PDB file of C-alpha atoms and ligand atoms in Angstrom:
ATOM      1  CA  UNK A  17      33.210  56.413  31.811  1.00  0.00           C
ATOM      2  CA  UNK A  18      29.688  55.053  31.345  1.00  0.00           C
ATOM      3  CA  UNK A  19      27.178  56.633  33.736  1.00  0.00           C
ATOM      4  CA  UNK A  20      23.855  55.502  32.278  1.00  0.00           C
ATOM      5  CA  UNK A  21      22.301  52.581  30.442  1.00  0.00           C
ATOM      6  CA  UNK A  22      19.518  53.459  27.980  1.00  0.00           C
ATOM      7  CA  UNK A  23      17.182  50.684  26.846  1.00  0.00           C
ATOM      8  CA  UNK A  24      14.981  50.380  23.813  1.00  0.00           C
ATOM      9  CA  UNK A  25      11.731  48.540  24.626  1.00  0.00           C
ATOM     10  CA  UNK A  26      10.200  46.433  21.837  1.00  0.00           C
ATOM     11  CA  UNK A  27      12.522  43.617  20.869  1.00  0.00           C
ATOM     12  CA  UNK A  28      15.185  44.632  23.393  1.00  0.00           C
ATOM     13  CA  UNK A  29      13.587  44.390  26.838  1.00  0.00           C
ATOM     14  CA  UNK A  30      11.151  41.728  25.629  1.00  0.00           C
ATOM     15  CA  UNK A  31      10.050  40.009  22.429  1.00  0.00           C
ATOM     16  CA  UNK A  32       6.859  42.042  22.131  1.00  0.00           C
ATOM     17  CA  UNK A  33       6.433  42.390  18.366  1.00  0.00           C
ATOM     18  CA  UNK A  34       4.249  39.290  18.009  1.00  0.00           C
ATOM     19  CA  UNK A  35       1.932  40.733  20.660  1.00  0.00           C
ATOM     20  CA  UNK A  36       1.886  44.048  18.781  1.00  0.00           C
ATOM     21  CA  UNK A  37       1.086  42.163  15.541  1.00  0.00           C
ATOM     22  CA  UNK A  38      -1.797  40.250  17.184  1.00  0.00           C
ATOM     23  CA  UNK A  39      -3.113  43.518  18.645  1.00  0.00           C
ATOM     24  CA  UNK A  40      -2.998  45.213  15.223  1.00  0.00           C
ATOM     25  CA  UNK A  41      -4.934  42.307  13.673  1.00  0.00           C
ATOM     26  CA  UNK A  42      -7.567  42.339  16.434  1.00  0.00           C
ATOM     27  CA  UNK A  43      -7.927  46.115  16.037  1.00  0.00           C
ATOM     28  CA  UNK A  44      -8.437  45.696  12.287  1.00  0.00           C
ATOM     29  CA  UNK A  45     -11.331  43.301  13.008  1.00  0.00           C
ATOM     30  CA  UNK A  46     -12.787  45.573  15.713  1.00  0.00           C
ATOM     31  CA  UNK A  47     -12.613  48.602  13.386  1.00  0.00           C
ATOM     32  CA  UNK A  48     -14.060  46.757  10.392  1.00  0.00           C
ATOM     33  CA  UNK A  49     -10.842  46.970   8.360  1.00  0.00           C
ATOM     34  CA  UNK A  50     -10.377  43.866   6.244  1.00  0.00           C
ATOM     35  CA  UNK A  51      -6.613  43.611   6.760  1.00  0.00           C
ATOM     36  CA  UNK A  52      -4.522  40.789   8.199  1.00  0.00           C
ATOM     37  CA  UNK A  53      -0.800  41.244   8.805  1.00  0.00           C
ATOM     38  CA  UNK A  54       0.995  37.889   8.731  1.00  0.00           C
ATOM     39  CA  UNK A  55       4.554  37.541  10.024  1.00  0.00           C
ATOM     40  CA  UNK A  56       6.199  37.969   6.607  1.00  0.00           C
ATOM     41  CA  UNK A  57       4.299  41.187   5.891  1.00  0.00           C
ATOM     42  CA  UNK A  58       4.777  42.499   9.435  1.00  0.00           C
ATOM     43  CA  UNK A  59       8.547  41.944   9.128  1.00  0.00           C
ATOM     44  CA  UNK A  60       8.562  44.337   6.167  1.00  0.00           C
ATOM     45  CA  UNK A  61       6.175  46.819   7.787  1.00  0.00           C
ATOM     46  CA  UNK A  62       8.468  47.106  10.827  1.00  0.00           C
ATOM     47  CA  UNK A  63      10.788  49.206   8.640  1.00  0.00           C
ATOM     48  CA  UNK A  64       8.289  51.978   9.447  1.00  0.00           C
ATOM     49  CA  UNK A  65       8.635  52.787  13.150  1.00  0.00           C
ATOM     50  CA  UNK A  66       5.523  53.730  15.095  1.00  0.00           C
ATOM     51  CA  UNK A  67       2.250  51.853  14.911  1.00  0.00           C
ATOM     52  CA  UNK A  68       0.120  54.715  13.546  1.00  0.00           C
ATOM     53  CA  UNK A  69       2.760  55.485  10.921  1.00  0.00           C
ATOM     54  CA  UNK A  70       2.878  51.735  10.050  1.00  0.00           C
ATOM     55  CA  UNK A  71      -0.894  51.705   9.452  1.00  0.00           C
ATOM     56  CA  UNK A  72      -0.610  54.815   7.255  1.00  0.00           C
ATOM     57  CA  UNK A  73       2.320  53.346   5.311  1.00  0.00           C
ATOM     58  CA  UNK A  74       0.375  50.156   4.612  1.00  0.00           C
ATOM     59  CA  UNK A  75      -2.749  52.102   3.606  1.00  0.00           C
ATOM     60  CA  UNK A  76      -0.655  54.167   1.156  1.00  0.00           C
ATOM     61  CA  UNK A  77       0.952  51.019  -0.307  1.00  0.00           C
ATOM     62  CA  UNK A  78      -2.387  49.355  -1.021  1.00  0.00           C
ATOM     63  CA  UNK A  79      -4.122  52.630  -1.957  1.00  0.00           C
ATOM     64  CA  UNK A  80      -6.743  52.672   0.777  1.00  0.00           C
ATOM     65  CA  UNK A  81      -7.949  55.315   3.271  1.00  0.00           C
ATOM     66  CA  UNK A  82      -8.406  54.434   6.946  1.00  0.00           C
ATOM     67  CA  UNK A  83      -8.738  56.256  10.271  1.00  0.00           C
ATOM     68  CA  UNK A  84      -5.230  55.364  11.406  1.00  0.00           C
ATOM     69  CA  UNK A  85      -5.510  57.222  14.723  1.00  0.00           C
ATOM     70  CA  UNK A  86      -8.716  55.377  15.715  1.00  0.00           C
ATOM     71  CA  UNK A  87      -7.318  51.970  14.729  1.00  0.00           C
ATOM     72  CA  UNK A  88      -4.095  52.681  16.593  1.00  0.00           C
ATOM     73  CA  UNK A  89      -5.911  53.754  19.759  1.00  0.00           C
ATOM     74  CA  UNK A  90      -7.881  50.492  19.649  1.00  0.00           C
ATOM     75  CA  UNK A  91      -4.670  48.544  19.043  1.00  0.00           C
ATOM     76  CA  UNK A  92      -2.953  50.198  22.035  1.00  0.00           C
ATOM     77  CA  UNK A  93      -5.861  49.228  24.324  1.00  0.00           C
ATOM     78  CA  UNK A  94      -5.804  45.637  23.070  1.00  0.00           C
ATOM     79  CA  UNK A  95      -1.999  45.452  23.433  1.00  0.00           C
ATOM     80  CA  UNK A  96      -2.123  46.741  26.994  1.00  0.00           C
ATOM     81  CA  UNK A  97      -4.803  44.199  27.952  1.00  0.00           C
ATOM     82  CA  UNK A  98      -2.619  41.442  26.522  1.00  0.00           C
ATOM     83  CA  UNK A  99       0.459  42.613  28.435  1.00  0.00           C
ATOM     84  CA  UNK A 100      -1.463  42.978  31.708  1.00  0.00           C
ATOM     85  CA  UNK A 101      -3.185  39.591  31.484  1.00  0.00           C
ATOM     86  CA  UNK A 102      -0.514  37.572  29.644  1.00  0.00           C
ATOM     87  CA  UNK A 103       2.791  36.116  30.736  1.00  0.00           C
ATOM     88  CA  UNK A 104       5.334  38.294  28.951  1.00  0.00           C
ATOM     89  CA  UNK A 105       8.938  37.811  30.118  1.00  0.00           C
ATOM     90  CA  UNK A 106      12.009  39.997  29.792  1.00  0.00           C
ATOM     91  CA  UNK A 107      14.699  38.723  27.422  1.00  0.00           C
ATOM     92  CA  UNK A 108      17.536  36.736  29.040  1.00  0.00           C
ATOM     93  CA  UNK A 109      19.970  38.873  31.020  1.00  0.00           C
ATOM     94  CA  UNK A 110      17.870  42.058  30.996  1.00  0.00           C
ATOM     95  CA  UNK A 111      16.675  41.880  34.604  1.00  0.00           C
ATOM     96  CA  UNK A 112      20.142  40.979  35.902  1.00  0.00           C
ATOM     97  CA  UNK A 113      21.704  43.883  33.984  1.00  0.00           C
ATOM     98  CA  UNK A 114      19.141  46.318  35.404  1.00  0.00           C
ATOM     99  CA  UNK A 115      19.871  45.034  38.928  1.00  0.00           C
ATOM    100  CA  UNK A 116      23.612  45.310  38.223  1.00  0.00           C
ATOM    101  CA  UNK A 117      23.220  48.911  37.033  1.00  0.00           C
ATOM    102  CA  UNK A 118      21.298  49.807  40.166  1.00  0.00           C
ATOM    103  CA  UNK A 119      23.996  48.299  42.426  1.00  0.00           C
ATOM    104  CA  UNK A 120      26.697  50.103  40.402  1.00  0.00           C
ATOM    105  CA  UNK A 121      25.041  53.548  40.585  1.00  0.00           C
ATOM    106  CA  UNK A 122      24.494  53.661  36.835  1.00  0.00           C
ATOM    107  CA  UNK A 123      21.416  55.653  35.823  1.00  0.00           C
ATOM    108  CA  UNK A 124      18.702  53.750  33.933  1.00  0.00           C
ATOM    109  CA  UNK A 125      16.586  55.154  31.106  1.00  0.00           C
ATOM    110  CA  UNK A 126      14.208  54.154  28.321  1.00  0.00           C
ATOM    111  CA  UNK A 127      14.196  55.465  24.722  1.00  0.00           C
ATOM    112  CA  UNK A 128      11.394  53.916  22.697  1.00  0.00           C
ATOM    113  CA  UNK A 129       9.147  54.470  19.713  1.00  0.00           C
ATOM    114  CA  UNK A 130       6.097  52.956  21.363  1.00  0.00           C
ATOM    115  CA  UNK A 131       3.729  54.824  23.713  1.00  0.00           C
ATOM    116  CA  UNK A 132       4.110  55.563  27.428  1.00  0.00           C
ATOM    117  CA  UNK A 133       1.110  53.368  28.302  1.00  0.00           C
ATOM    118  CA  UNK A 134       2.777  50.413  26.573  1.00  0.00           C
ATOM    119  CA  UNK A 135       6.105  50.956  28.343  1.00  0.00           C
ATOM    120  CA  UNK A 136       4.465  51.333  31.731  1.00  0.00           C
ATOM    121  CA  UNK A 137       2.388  48.181  31.411  1.00  0.00           C
ATOM    122  CA  UNK A 138       5.355  46.148  30.157  1.00  0.00           C
ATOM    123  CA  UNK A 139       7.662  47.309  32.959  1.00  0.00           C
ATOM    124  CA  UNK A 140       4.969  46.796  35.587  1.00  0.00           C
ATOM    125  CA  UNK A 141       4.192  43.304  34.295  1.00  0.00           C
ATOM    126  CA  UNK A 142       7.860  42.272  34.291  1.00  0.00           C
ATOM    127  CA  UNK A 143       9.885  44.324  36.803  1.00  0.00           C
ATOM    128  CA  UNK A 144       7.022  45.553  39.003  1.00  0.00           C
ATOM    129  CA  UNK A 145       6.002  49.013  40.144  1.00  0.00           C
ATOM    130  CA  UNK A 146       8.983  49.604  42.470  1.00  0.00           C
ATOM    131  CA  UNK A 147      11.637  48.902  39.877  1.00  0.00           C
ATOM    132  CA  UNK A 148       9.717  50.962  37.307  1.00  0.00           C
ATOM    133  CA  UNK A 149      10.705  53.906  39.529  1.00  0.00           C
ATOM    134  CA  UNK A 150      14.386  53.111  38.972  1.00  0.00           C
ATOM    135  CA  UNK A 151      14.248  54.663  35.476  1.00  0.00           C
ATOM    136  CA  UNK A 152      15.245  58.334  35.732  1.00  0.00           C
ATOM    137  CA  UNK A 153      14.077  59.091  32.214  1.00  0.00           C
ATOM    138  CA  UNK A 154      11.420  57.385  30.103  1.00  0.00           C
ATOM    139  CA  UNK A 155      10.994  58.964  26.678  1.00  0.00           C
ATOM    140  CA  UNK A 156       8.584  57.587  24.087  1.00  0.00           C
ATOM    141  CA  UNK A 157       7.302  58.109  20.580  1.00  0.00           C
ATOM    142  CA  UNK A 158       4.672  60.433  22.070  1.00  0.00           C
ATOM    143  CA  UNK A 159       7.393  62.890  23.121  1.00  0.00           C
ATOM    144  CA  UNK A 160       8.909  63.413  19.674  1.00  0.00           C
ATOM    145  CA  UNK A 161       7.964  64.791  16.261  1.00  0.00           C
ATOM    146  CA  UNK A 162      10.194  62.288  14.441  1.00  0.00           C
ATOM    147  CA  UNK A 163      10.563  58.662  15.550  1.00  0.00           C
ATOM    148  CA  UNK A 164      13.627  56.395  15.227  1.00  0.00           C
ATOM    149  CA  UNK A 165      15.872  56.326  13.212  1.00  0.00           C
ATOM    150  CA  UNK A 166      15.699  60.023  14.077  1.00  0.00           C
ATOM    151  CA  UNK A 167      17.775  60.580  17.254  1.00  0.00           C
ATOM    152  CA  UNK A 168      15.202  62.893  18.935  1.00  0.00           C
ATOM    153  CA  UNK A 169      14.076  60.377  21.545  1.00  0.00           C
ATOM    154  CA  UNK A 170      17.684  59.676  22.575  1.00  0.00           C
ATOM    155  CA  UNK A 171      18.477  63.395  22.710  1.00  0.00           C
ATOM    156  CA  UNK A 172      15.530  63.947  25.050  1.00  0.00           C
ATOM    157  CA  UNK A 173      16.806  61.188  27.329  1.00  0.00           C
ATOM    158  CA  UNK A 174      20.304  62.737  27.351  1.00  0.00           C
ATOM    159  CA  UNK A 175      18.771  66.116  28.281  1.00  0.00           C
ATOM    160  CA  UNK A 176      16.776  64.497  31.108  1.00  0.00           C
ATOM    161  CA  UNK A 177      19.880  62.747  32.419  1.00  0.00           C
ATOM    162  CA  UNK A 178      22.111  65.807  31.944  1.00  0.00           C
ATOM    163  CA  UNK A 179      24.653  63.585  30.183  1.00  0.00           C
ATOM    164  CA  UNK A 180      26.470  63.463  26.851  1.00  0.00           C
ATOM    165  CA  UNK A 181      26.142  60.547  24.456  1.00  0.00           C
ATOM    166  CA  UNK A 182      29.652  59.370  25.313  1.00  0.00           C
ATOM    167  CA  UNK A 183      28.593  58.918  28.972  1.00  0.00           C
ATOM    168  CA  UNK A 184      25.921  56.368  28.020  1.00  0.00           C
ATOM    169  CA  UNK A 185      25.500  52.916  26.552  1.00  0.00           C
ATOM    170  CA  UNK A 186      22.347  52.095  24.560  1.00  0.00           C
ATOM    171  CA  UNK A 187      20.741  48.681  24.078  1.00  0.00           C
ATOM    172  CA  UNK A 188      18.807  48.127  20.866  1.00  0.00           C
ATOM    173  CA  UNK A 189      17.528  45.251  18.730  1.00  0.00           C
ATOM    174  CA  UNK A 190      17.018  46.952  15.353  1.00  0.00           C
ATOM    175  CA  UNK A 191      18.811  48.916  12.665  1.00  0.00           C
ATOM    176  CA  UNK A 192      16.417  51.864  13.069  1.00  0.00           C
ATOM    177  CA  UNK A 193      17.152  51.920  16.801  1.00  0.00           C
ATOM    178  CA  UNK A 194      20.922  51.639  16.250  1.00  0.00           C
ATOM    179  CA  UNK A 195      20.864  54.559  13.772  1.00  0.00           C
ATOM    180  CA  UNK A 196      18.927  56.694  16.277  1.00  0.00           C
ATOM    181  CA  UNK A 197      21.287  55.985  19.179  1.00  0.00           C
ATOM    182  CA  UNK A 198      24.444  56.415  17.092  1.00  0.00           C
ATOM    183  CA  UNK A 199      23.161  59.714  15.668  1.00  0.00           C
ATOM    184  CA  UNK A 200      22.851  60.912  19.265  1.00  0.00           C
ATOM    185  CA  UNK A 201      26.488  59.879  19.848  1.00  0.00           C
ATOM    186  CA  UNK A 202      25.687  56.846  22.009  1.00  0.00           C
ATOM    187  CA  UNK A 203      27.644  53.573  21.749  1.00  0.00           C
ATOM    188  CA  UNK A 204      25.166  50.759  21.199  1.00  0.00           C
ATOM    189  CA  UNK A 205      24.981  47.066  22.040  1.00  0.00           C
ATOM    190  CA  UNK A 206      22.695  45.069  19.744  1.00  0.00           C
ATOM    191  CA  UNK A 207      20.731  41.982  20.720  1.00  0.00           C
ATOM    192  CA  UNK A 208      18.834  41.127  17.515  1.00  0.00           C
ATOM    193  CA  UNK A 209      15.201  40.131  18.012  1.00  0.00           C
ATOM    194  CA  UNK A 210      13.037  37.697  16.056  1.00  0.00           C
ATOM    195  CA  UNK A 211      12.112  40.326  13.481  1.00  0.00           C
ATOM    196  CA  UNK A 212      15.462  42.149  13.203  1.00  0.00           C
ATOM    197  CA  UNK A 213      17.974  39.311  12.712  1.00  0.00           C
ATOM    198  CA  UNK A 214      18.729  40.384   9.125  1.00  0.00           C
ATOM    199  CA  UNK A 215      19.122  44.114   9.853  1.00  0.00           C
ATOM    200  CA  UNK A 216      22.402  45.924   9.165  1.00  0.00           C
ATOM    201  CA  UNK A 217      24.136  46.502  12.494  1.00  0.00           C
ATOM    202  CA  UNK A 218      27.192  48.349  11.186  1.00  0.00           C
ATOM    203  CA  UNK A 219      28.320  50.751  13.898  1.00  0.00           C
ATOM    204  CA  UNK A 220      27.278  48.665  16.900  1.00  0.00           C
ATOM    205  CA  UNK A 221      29.932  48.216  19.610  1.00  0.00           C
ATOM    206  CA  UNK A 222      28.765  44.665  20.089  1.00  0.00           C
ATOM    207  CA  UNK A 223      26.209  42.256  18.592  1.00  0.00           C
ATOM    208  CA  UNK A 224      25.166  39.517  20.997  1.00  0.00           C
ATOM    209  CA  UNK A 225      22.458  36.851  20.913  1.00  0.00           C
ATOM    210  CA  UNK A 226      21.194  38.180  24.249  1.00  0.00           C
ATOM    211  CA  UNK A 227      22.428  39.991  27.346  1.00  0.00           C
ATOM    212  CA  UNK A 228      23.110  36.683  29.040  1.00  0.00           C
ATOM    213  CA  UNK A 229      25.883  36.089  26.539  1.00  0.00           C
ATOM    214  CA  UNK A 230      29.227  35.220  28.200  1.00  0.00           C
ATOM    215  CA  UNK A 231      30.791  38.159  26.312  1.00  0.00           C
ATOM    216  CA  UNK A 232      28.486  40.565  27.990  1.00  0.00           C
ATOM    217  CA  UNK A 233      27.696  39.290  31.438  1.00  0.00           C
ATOM    218  CA  UNK A 234      28.111  42.391  33.648  1.00  0.00           C
ATOM    219  CA  UNK A 235      30.960  41.182  35.860  1.00  0.00           C
ATOM    220  CA  UNK A 236      33.029  40.471  32.759  1.00  0.00           C
ATOM    221  CA  UNK A 237      31.610  42.277  29.779  1.00  0.00           C
ATOM    222  CA  UNK A 238      30.233  45.620  30.949  1.00  0.00           C
ATOM    223  CA  UNK A 239      33.575  46.998  32.155  1.00  0.00           C
ATOM    224  CA  UNK A 240      35.131  45.913  28.844  1.00  0.00           C
ATOM    225  CA  UNK A 241      32.422  47.700  26.871  1.00  0.00           C
ATOM    226  CA  UNK A 242      32.730  50.785  29.038  1.00  0.00           C
ATOM    227  CA  UNK A 243      36.442  50.960  28.241  1.00  0.00           C
ATOM    228  CA  UNK A 244      35.670  50.430  24.578  1.00  0.00           C
ATOM    229  CA  UNK A 245      33.252  53.309  24.230  1.00  0.00           C
TER     230      UNK A 245
HETATM  231  C1  XBP B   9       9.187  49.446  18.071  1.00  0.00           C
HETATM  232  C2  XBP B   9       8.177  50.051  17.191  1.00  0.00           C
HETATM  233  C3  XBP B   9       6.792  50.254  17.675  1.00  0.00           C
HETATM  234  C4  XBP B   9       6.015  48.980  17.934  1.00  0.00           C
HETATM  235  C5  XBP B   9       4.541  49.249  18.049  1.00  0.00           C
HETATM  236  O1  XBP B   9       9.485  50.371  19.097  1.00  0.00           O
HETATM  237  O2  XBP B   9       8.489  50.411  16.076  1.00  0.00           O
HETATM  238  O3  XBP B   9       6.134  51.008  16.701  1.00  0.00           O
HETATM  239  O4  XBP B   9       6.181  48.099  16.818  1.00  0.00           O
HETATM  240  O5  XBP B   9       4.260  50.196  19.011  1.00  0.00           O
HETATM  241  P1  XBP B   9      10.886  50.326  19.964  1.00  0.00           P
HETATM  242  P2  XBP B   9       3.235  51.397  18.750  1.00  0.00           P
HETATM  243  O6  XBP B   9      11.532  51.663  19.697  1.00  0.00           O
HETATM  244  O7  XBP B   9      10.478  50.164  21.400  1.00  0.00           O
HETATM  245  O8  XBP B   9      11.696  49.164  19.466  1.00  0.00           O
HETATM  246  O9  XBP B   9       2.056  50.822  18.012  1.00  0.00           O
HETATM  247  O10 XBP B   9       2.855  51.903  20.130  1.00  0.00           O
HETATM  248  O11 XBP B   9       3.987  52.406  17.938  1.00  0.00           O
HETATM  249 MG1   MG B  10      13.209  47.792  19.275  1.00  0.00          MG
END
């Protein structure tokens, strides 16, 4: 019996990676780093989860030393400004599923690699402050020593909820996210995002274009998935 829905953030709740990429590039300019990450390069760099780790991985690849923490702090500020002042939307079906979960007494939680500030501003900009309070557990990359595909962030959420993995359903867009959720024993629905379409989703209970898919729509699909898992 599923008692909680756990959502990844970037790529799953919203298509945010292009905003992250723009924020990285603006931070590189602001910090005097002569880098530019185009979409093709960023697609490869996303294999490394966590923005600071991504900067360090790129620096190691090109043999260059940078203050990754300072650049990442700048990038987080730029990203948050963009989310607060822009017009970011949730992916199709996400808001309706969250409303459905609330009506059905399913707990709601977040398990993400990004930072708490980024999650808060995204949820406030899309769902609003009141519905932000519907999430009983929000765990981020700042809470863990090892980011996805390590399952730590999911295990923290399970501890917060007082539930086992088999009581929950996770929603992810990427292979790294799927590996993390599965390693914590959580059945996972995949909605691939613009950057993760070619990932390996072996082990997912379902792969759907979005949560508005007829196969998933709560009245029909959620009970079927709950029985499945
Ligand atoms: C996706 C990520 C993040 C973002 C950038 O996280 O890997 O690193 O690309 O965010 P999610 P930060 O688990 O939500 O899909 O720069 O804050 O790390
Ligand atoms: Mg993601």
